[in-house]
CSV table of C-alpha atoms in Angstrom, one decimal:
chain,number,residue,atom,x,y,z
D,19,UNK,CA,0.0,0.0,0.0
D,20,UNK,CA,1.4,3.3,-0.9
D,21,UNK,CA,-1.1,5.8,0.0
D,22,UNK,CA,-0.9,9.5,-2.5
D,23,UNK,CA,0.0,12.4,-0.3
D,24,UNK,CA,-2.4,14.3,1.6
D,25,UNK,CA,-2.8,17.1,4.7
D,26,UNK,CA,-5.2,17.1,7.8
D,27,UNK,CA,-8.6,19.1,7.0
D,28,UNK,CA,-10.3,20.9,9.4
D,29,UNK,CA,-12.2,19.3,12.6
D,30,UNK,CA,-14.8,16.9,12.8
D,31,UNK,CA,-16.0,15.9,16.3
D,32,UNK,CA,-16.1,12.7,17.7
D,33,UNK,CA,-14.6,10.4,20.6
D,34,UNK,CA,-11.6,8.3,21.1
D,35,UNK,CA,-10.5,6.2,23.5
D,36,UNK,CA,-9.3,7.7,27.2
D,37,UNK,CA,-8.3,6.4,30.7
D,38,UNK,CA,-12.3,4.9,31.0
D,39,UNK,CA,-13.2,3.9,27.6
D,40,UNK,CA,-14.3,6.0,24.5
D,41,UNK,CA,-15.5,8.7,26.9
D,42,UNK,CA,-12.8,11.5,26.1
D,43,UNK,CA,-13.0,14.2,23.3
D,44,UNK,CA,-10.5,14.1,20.5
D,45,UNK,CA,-10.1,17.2,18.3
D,46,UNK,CA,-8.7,16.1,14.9
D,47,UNK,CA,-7.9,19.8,14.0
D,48,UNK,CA,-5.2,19.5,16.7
D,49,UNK,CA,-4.0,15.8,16.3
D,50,UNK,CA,-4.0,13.7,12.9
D,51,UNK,CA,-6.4,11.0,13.2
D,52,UNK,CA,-6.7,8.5,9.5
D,53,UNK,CA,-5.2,8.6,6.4
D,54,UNK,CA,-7.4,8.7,3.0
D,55,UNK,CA,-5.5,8.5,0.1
D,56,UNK,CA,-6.7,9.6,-3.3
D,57,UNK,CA,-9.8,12.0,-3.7
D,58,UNK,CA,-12.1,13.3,-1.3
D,59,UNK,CA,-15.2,11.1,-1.5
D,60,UNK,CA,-19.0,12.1,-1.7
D,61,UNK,CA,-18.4,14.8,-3.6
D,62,UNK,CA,-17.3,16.5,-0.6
D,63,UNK,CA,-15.4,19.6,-1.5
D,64,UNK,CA,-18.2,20.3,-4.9
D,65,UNK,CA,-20.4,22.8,-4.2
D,66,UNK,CA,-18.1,25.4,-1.7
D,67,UNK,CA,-21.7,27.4,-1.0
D,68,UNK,CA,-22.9,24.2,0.9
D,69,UNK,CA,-22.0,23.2,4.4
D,70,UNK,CA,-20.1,19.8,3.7
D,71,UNK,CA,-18.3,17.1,6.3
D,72,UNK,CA,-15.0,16.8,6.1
D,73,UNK,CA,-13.0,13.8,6.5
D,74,UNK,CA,-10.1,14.1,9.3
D,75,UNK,CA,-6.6,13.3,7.4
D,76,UNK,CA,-3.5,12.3,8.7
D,77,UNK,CA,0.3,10.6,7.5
D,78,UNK,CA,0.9,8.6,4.8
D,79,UNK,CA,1.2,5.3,6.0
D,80,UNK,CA,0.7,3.2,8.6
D,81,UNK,CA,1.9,4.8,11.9
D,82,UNK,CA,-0.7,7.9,12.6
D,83,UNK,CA,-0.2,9.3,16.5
D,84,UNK,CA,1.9,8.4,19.7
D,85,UNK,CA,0.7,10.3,22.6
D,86,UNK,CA,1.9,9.8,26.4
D,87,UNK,CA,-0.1,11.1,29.3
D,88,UNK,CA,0.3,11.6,32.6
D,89,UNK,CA,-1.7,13.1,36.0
D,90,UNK,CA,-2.1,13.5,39.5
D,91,UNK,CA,-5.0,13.9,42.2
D,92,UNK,CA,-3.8,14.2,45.0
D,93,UNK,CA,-4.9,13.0,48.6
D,94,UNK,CA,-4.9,16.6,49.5
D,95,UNK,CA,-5.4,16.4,53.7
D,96,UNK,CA,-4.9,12.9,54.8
D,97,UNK,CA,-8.3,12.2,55.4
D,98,UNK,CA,-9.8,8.2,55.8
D,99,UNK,CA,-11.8,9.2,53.1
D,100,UNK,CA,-9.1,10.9,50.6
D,101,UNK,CA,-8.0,9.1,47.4
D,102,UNK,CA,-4.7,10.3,45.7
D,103,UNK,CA,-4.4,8.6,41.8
D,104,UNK,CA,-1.1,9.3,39.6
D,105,UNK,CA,-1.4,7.9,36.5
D,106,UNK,CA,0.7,7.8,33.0
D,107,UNK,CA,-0.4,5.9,29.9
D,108,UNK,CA,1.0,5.8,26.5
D,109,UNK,CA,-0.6,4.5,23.4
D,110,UNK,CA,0.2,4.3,19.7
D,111,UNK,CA,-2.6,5.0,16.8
D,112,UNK,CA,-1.8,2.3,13.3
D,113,UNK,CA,-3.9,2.6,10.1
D,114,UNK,CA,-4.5,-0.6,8.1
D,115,UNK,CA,-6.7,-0.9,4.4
D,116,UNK,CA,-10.0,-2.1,4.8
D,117,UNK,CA,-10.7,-5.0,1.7
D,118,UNK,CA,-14.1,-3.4,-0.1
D,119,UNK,CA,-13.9,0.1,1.4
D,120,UNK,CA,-12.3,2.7,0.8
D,121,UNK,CA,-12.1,3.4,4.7
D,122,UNK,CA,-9.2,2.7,6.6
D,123,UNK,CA,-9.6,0.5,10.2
D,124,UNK,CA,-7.8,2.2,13.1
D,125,UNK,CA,-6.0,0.3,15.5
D,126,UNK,CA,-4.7,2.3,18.7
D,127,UNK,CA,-2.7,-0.7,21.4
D,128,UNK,CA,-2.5,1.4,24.6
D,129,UNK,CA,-1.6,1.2,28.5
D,130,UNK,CA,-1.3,3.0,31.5
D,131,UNK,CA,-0.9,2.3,35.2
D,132,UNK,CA,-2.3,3.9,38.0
D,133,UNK,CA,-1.0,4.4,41.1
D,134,UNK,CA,-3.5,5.0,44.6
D,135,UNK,CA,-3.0,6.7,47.6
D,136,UNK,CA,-5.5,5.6,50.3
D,137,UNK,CA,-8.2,5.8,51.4
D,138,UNK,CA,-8.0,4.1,55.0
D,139,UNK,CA,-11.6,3.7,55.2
D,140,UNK,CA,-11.1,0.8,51.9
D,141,UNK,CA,-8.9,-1.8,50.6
D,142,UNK,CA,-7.8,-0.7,47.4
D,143,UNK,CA,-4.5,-2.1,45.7
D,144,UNK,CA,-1.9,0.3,45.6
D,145,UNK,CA,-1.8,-0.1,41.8
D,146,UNK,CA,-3.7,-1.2,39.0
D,147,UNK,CA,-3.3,-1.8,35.1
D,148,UNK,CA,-5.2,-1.3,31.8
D,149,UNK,CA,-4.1,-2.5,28.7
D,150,UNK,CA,-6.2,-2.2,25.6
D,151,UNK,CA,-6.5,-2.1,22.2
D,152,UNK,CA,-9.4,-0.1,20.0
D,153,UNK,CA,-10.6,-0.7,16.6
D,154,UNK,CA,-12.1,2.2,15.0
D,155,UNK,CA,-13.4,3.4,11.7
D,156,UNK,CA,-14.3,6.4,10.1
D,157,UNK,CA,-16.3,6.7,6.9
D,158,UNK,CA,-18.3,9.4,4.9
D,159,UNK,CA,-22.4,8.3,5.0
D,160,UNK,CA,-23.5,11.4,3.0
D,161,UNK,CA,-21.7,15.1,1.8
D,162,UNK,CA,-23.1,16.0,5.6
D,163,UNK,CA,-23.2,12.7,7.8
D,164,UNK,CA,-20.4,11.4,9.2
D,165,UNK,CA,-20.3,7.8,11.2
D,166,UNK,CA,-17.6,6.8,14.2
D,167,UNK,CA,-17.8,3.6,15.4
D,168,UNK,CA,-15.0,1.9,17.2
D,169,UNK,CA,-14.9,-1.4,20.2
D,170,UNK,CA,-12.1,-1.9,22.6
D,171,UNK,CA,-10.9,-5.7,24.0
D,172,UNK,CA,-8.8,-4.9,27.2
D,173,UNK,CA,-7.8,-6.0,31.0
D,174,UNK,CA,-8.1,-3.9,34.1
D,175,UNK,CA,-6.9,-5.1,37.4
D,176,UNK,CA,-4.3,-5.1,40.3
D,177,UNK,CA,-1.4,-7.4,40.0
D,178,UNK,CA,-3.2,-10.5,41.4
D,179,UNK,CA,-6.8,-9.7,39.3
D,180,UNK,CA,-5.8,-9.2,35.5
D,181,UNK,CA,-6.6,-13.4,34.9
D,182,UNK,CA,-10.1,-12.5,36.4
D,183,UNK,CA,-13.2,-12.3,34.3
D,184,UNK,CA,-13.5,-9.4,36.0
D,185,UNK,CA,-10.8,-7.5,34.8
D,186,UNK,CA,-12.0,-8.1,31.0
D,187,UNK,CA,-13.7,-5.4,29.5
D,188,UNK,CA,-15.3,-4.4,25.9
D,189,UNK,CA,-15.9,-0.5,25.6
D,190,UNK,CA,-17.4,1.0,22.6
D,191,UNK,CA,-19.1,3.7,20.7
D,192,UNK,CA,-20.9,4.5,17.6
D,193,UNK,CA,-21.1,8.5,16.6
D,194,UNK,CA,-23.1,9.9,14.1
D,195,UNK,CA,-21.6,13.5,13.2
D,196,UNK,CA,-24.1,16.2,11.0
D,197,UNK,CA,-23.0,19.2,9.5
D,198,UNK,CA,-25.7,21.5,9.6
D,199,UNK,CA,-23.9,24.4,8.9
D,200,UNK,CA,-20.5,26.1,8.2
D,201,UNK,CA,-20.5,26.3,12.0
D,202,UNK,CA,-22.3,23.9,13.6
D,203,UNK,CA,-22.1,20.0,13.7
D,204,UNK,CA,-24.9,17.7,15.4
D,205,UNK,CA,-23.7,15.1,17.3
D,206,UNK,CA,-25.7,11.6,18.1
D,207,UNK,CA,-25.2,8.4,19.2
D,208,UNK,CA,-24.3,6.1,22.2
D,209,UNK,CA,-21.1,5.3,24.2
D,210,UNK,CA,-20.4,1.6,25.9
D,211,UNK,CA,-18.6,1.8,29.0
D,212,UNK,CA,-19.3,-1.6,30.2
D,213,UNK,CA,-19.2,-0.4,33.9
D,214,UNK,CA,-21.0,-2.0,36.9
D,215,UNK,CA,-22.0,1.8,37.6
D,216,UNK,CA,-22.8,3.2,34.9
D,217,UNK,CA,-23.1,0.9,31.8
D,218,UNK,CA,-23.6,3.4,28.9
D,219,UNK,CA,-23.8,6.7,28.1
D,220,UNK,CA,-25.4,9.1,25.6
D,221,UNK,CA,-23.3,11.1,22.8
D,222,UNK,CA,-25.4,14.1,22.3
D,223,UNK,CA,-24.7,17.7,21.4
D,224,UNK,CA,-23.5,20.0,19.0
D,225,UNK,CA,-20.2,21.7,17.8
D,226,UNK,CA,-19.7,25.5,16.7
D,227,UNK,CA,-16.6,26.5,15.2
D,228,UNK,CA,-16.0,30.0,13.9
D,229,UNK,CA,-13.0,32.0,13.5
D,230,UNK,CA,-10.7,31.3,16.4
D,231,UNK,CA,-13.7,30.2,18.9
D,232,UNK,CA,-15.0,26.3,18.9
D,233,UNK,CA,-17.6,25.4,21.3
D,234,UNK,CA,-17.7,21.4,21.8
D,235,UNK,CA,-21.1,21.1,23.7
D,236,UNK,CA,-21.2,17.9,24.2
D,237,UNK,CA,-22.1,15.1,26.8
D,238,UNK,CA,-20.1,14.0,28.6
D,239,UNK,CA,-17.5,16.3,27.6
D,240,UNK,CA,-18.1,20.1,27.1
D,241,UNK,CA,-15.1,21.5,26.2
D,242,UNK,CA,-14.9,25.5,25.1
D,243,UNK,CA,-11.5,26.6,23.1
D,244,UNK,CA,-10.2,30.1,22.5
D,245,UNK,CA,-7.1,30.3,19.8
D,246,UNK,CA,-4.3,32.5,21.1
D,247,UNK,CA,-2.6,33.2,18.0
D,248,UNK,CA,0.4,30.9,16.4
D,249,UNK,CA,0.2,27.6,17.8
D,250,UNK,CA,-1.0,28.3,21.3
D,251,UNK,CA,-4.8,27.6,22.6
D,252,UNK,CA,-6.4,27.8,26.2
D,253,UNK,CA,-9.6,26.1,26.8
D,254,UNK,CA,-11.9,25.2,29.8
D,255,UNK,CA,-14.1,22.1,30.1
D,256,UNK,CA,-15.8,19.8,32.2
D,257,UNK,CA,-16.0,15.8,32.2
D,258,UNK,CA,-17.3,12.3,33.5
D,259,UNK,CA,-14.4,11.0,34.8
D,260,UNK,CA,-12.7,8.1,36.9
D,261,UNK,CA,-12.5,4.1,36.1
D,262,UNK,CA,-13.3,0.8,36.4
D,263,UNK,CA,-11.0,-2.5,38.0
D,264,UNK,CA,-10.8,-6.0,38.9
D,265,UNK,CA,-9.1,-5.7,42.6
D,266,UNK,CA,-8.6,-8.4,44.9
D,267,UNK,CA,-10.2,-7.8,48.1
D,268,UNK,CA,-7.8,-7.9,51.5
D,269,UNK,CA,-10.6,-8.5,53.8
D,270,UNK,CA,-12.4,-11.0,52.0
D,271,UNK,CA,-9.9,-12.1,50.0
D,272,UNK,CA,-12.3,-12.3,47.0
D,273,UNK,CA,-12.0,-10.1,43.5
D,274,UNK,CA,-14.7,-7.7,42.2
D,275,UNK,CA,-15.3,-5.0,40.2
D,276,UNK,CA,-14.2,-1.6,41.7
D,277,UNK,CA,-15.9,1.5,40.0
D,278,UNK,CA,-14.4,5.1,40.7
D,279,UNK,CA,-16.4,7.9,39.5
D,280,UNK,CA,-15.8,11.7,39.7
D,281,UNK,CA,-16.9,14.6,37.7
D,282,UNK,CA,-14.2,17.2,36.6
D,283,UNK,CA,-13.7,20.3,35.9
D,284,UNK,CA,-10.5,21.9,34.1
D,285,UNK,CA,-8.5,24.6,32.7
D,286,UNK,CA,-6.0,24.3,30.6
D,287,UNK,CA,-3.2,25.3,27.7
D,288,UNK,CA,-2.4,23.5,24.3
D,289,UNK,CA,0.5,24.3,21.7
D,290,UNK,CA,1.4,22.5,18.5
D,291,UNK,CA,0.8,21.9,14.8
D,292,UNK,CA,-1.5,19.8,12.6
D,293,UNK,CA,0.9,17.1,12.0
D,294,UNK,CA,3.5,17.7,14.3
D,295,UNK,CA,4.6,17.5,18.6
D,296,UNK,CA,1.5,19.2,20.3
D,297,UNK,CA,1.8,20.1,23.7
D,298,UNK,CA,-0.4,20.4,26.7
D,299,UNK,CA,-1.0,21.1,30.3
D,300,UNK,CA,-4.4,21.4,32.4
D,301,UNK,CA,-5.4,21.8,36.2
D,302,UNK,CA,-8.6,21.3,37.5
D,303,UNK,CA,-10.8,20.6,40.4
D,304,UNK,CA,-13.0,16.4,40.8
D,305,UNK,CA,-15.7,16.6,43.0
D,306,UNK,CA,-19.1,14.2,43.6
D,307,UNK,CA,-16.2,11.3,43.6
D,308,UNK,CA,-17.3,7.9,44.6
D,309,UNK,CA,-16.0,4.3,45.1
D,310,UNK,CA,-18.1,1.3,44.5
D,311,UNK,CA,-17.4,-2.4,44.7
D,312,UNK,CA,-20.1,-3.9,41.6
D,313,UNK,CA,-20.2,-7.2,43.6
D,314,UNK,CA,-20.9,-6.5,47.6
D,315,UNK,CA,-22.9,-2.8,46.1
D,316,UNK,CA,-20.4,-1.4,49.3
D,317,UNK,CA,-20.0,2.6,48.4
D,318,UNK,CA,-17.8,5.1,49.9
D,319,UNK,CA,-18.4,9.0,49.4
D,320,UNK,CA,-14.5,10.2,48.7
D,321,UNK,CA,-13.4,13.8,49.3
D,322,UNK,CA,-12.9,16.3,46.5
D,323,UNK,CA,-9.7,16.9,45.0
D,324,UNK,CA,-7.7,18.9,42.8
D,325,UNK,CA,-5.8,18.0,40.1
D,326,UNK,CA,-3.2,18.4,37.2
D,327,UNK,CA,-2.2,16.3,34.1
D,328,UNK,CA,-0.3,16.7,30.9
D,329,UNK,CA,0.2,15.2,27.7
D,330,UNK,CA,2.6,15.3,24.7
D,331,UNK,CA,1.2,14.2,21.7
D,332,UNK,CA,2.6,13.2,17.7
């Protein structure tokens, strides 16, 4: 396969895979995302007048994006009931040929490790896994329709728990991306967590986009972004966050599913290219966090928390 040159377009919304599943927003204006060699398809780029899709390009070839990630909540006061996390994950995004398509099937292998601090007033491990790998594609329904649809095979668990059935999950999602306007995108469609706690989720919302303002008003990741000029953007959002393990219990000595949950809120700084090293830093504040074991339904309230993560991105 030697794919004809080609250049990333401009956005199109839709979700990737994150710490919990296909839960976190990816902006392919920022980051390459597929390649597409040959033509635009669908007649995309015919009538300029008309609001039309566009499909997200990336590099010739087969390698498309390495990012690395990395963060830290903090157990800010020592309380029974605090929960410090530090995390850092890597993953690498490959594009393969589809036989009878002329789409492109995304495969993205990733892992990250997470690392707890507390709480007293539970027994959680003082580190857990995920390893994953997500199989996406992206293909033109219509001049203005868009589909995403990806599924993820992966283990979660503490040292002793990733040979559990348990610690297997399959995530998933399935977008379907409108361009209404020149500005605005609907969003639609469904996200699979395959959590004890919260099983699936809605994709809903819309996207505006004009001049160096983009408004991402989505669920379950609104996300507003204000260009600074050059390569620089700042942005503030808000999220569903936390995630989902196998852990083998001290006390009982048995292994069940262990479901953290927080909600987010964050502030935060990107710089880089289409195409190139992209840069970014954010700070934020989790709140409404919870830890429940799926098996025994036991739930402990957790305290708030600030926090701060980074990521560098190719």
């Amino acid at each position: 396969m030697s794919p004809s040159p080609h250049y990333l377009t401009d956005d199109v919304a839709y979700y990737t895979s994150g710490k919990d599943g296909p839960t976190q927003y990816f902006d392919p204006s920022v980051y390459p995302t597929t390649f597409a060699p040959g033509p635009p398809s669908l007649g995309q780029y015919c009538c300029p007048s008309e609001p039309q899709i566009k499909m997200p390009r990336g590099r010739p070839g087969m390698f498309q994006r390495f990012q690395w990630t990395g963060e830290w909540f903090p157990a800010i006061d020592g309380d029974p009931s605090a929960l410090g996390v530090s995390s850092l994950g890597a993953s690498v995004m490959l594009g393969a040929p589809l036989p009878f398509t002329d789409g492109h099937l995304l495969i993205t292998p990733r892992y990250e490790v997470n690392y707890f601090e507390g709480p007293t007033v539970t027994d959680m491990p003082p580190r857990t896994h995920e390893a994953a790998v997500e199989f996406g594609h992206i293909r033109l329904l219509s001049p203005r329709w868009m589909l995403n649809l990806s599924t993820s095979i992966g283990v979660y668990g503490d040292d002793h728990s990733l040979d559990s059935g348990d610690a297997l999950r399959i995530t998933g999602r399935a977008i379907g991306i409108y361009q209404a306007t020149h500005e605005w995108q609907w969003i639609v469609g469904v996200v699979y967590l395959d959590r004890d706690d919260v099983p699936i989720l809605p994709a809903l919302g819309a996207v505006y986009k004009s001049g160096g303002f983009k408004a991402d008003l989505l669920f379950p990741r609104p996300k507003l972004t204000w260009e600074l000029g050059g390569d620089s953007r700042v942005y503030l959002g808000g999220e569903f966050g936390g995630g989902s393990w196998a852990v083998a219990r001290t006390g009982t000595g048995l292994t069940e599913r262990a479901d953290l949950l927080s909600y987010q809120l964050f502030a935060g700084v990107e710089q880089g290219v289409k195409g190139g090293w992209n840069r970014r830093i954010e700070a934020g504040y989790a709140f409404g966090r919870e830890l429940e074991y799926a098996e025994s339904g036991t739930v402990f309230e957790l305290d708030d928390t600030l926090f701060v993560r980074s990521g560098v991105t190719y």
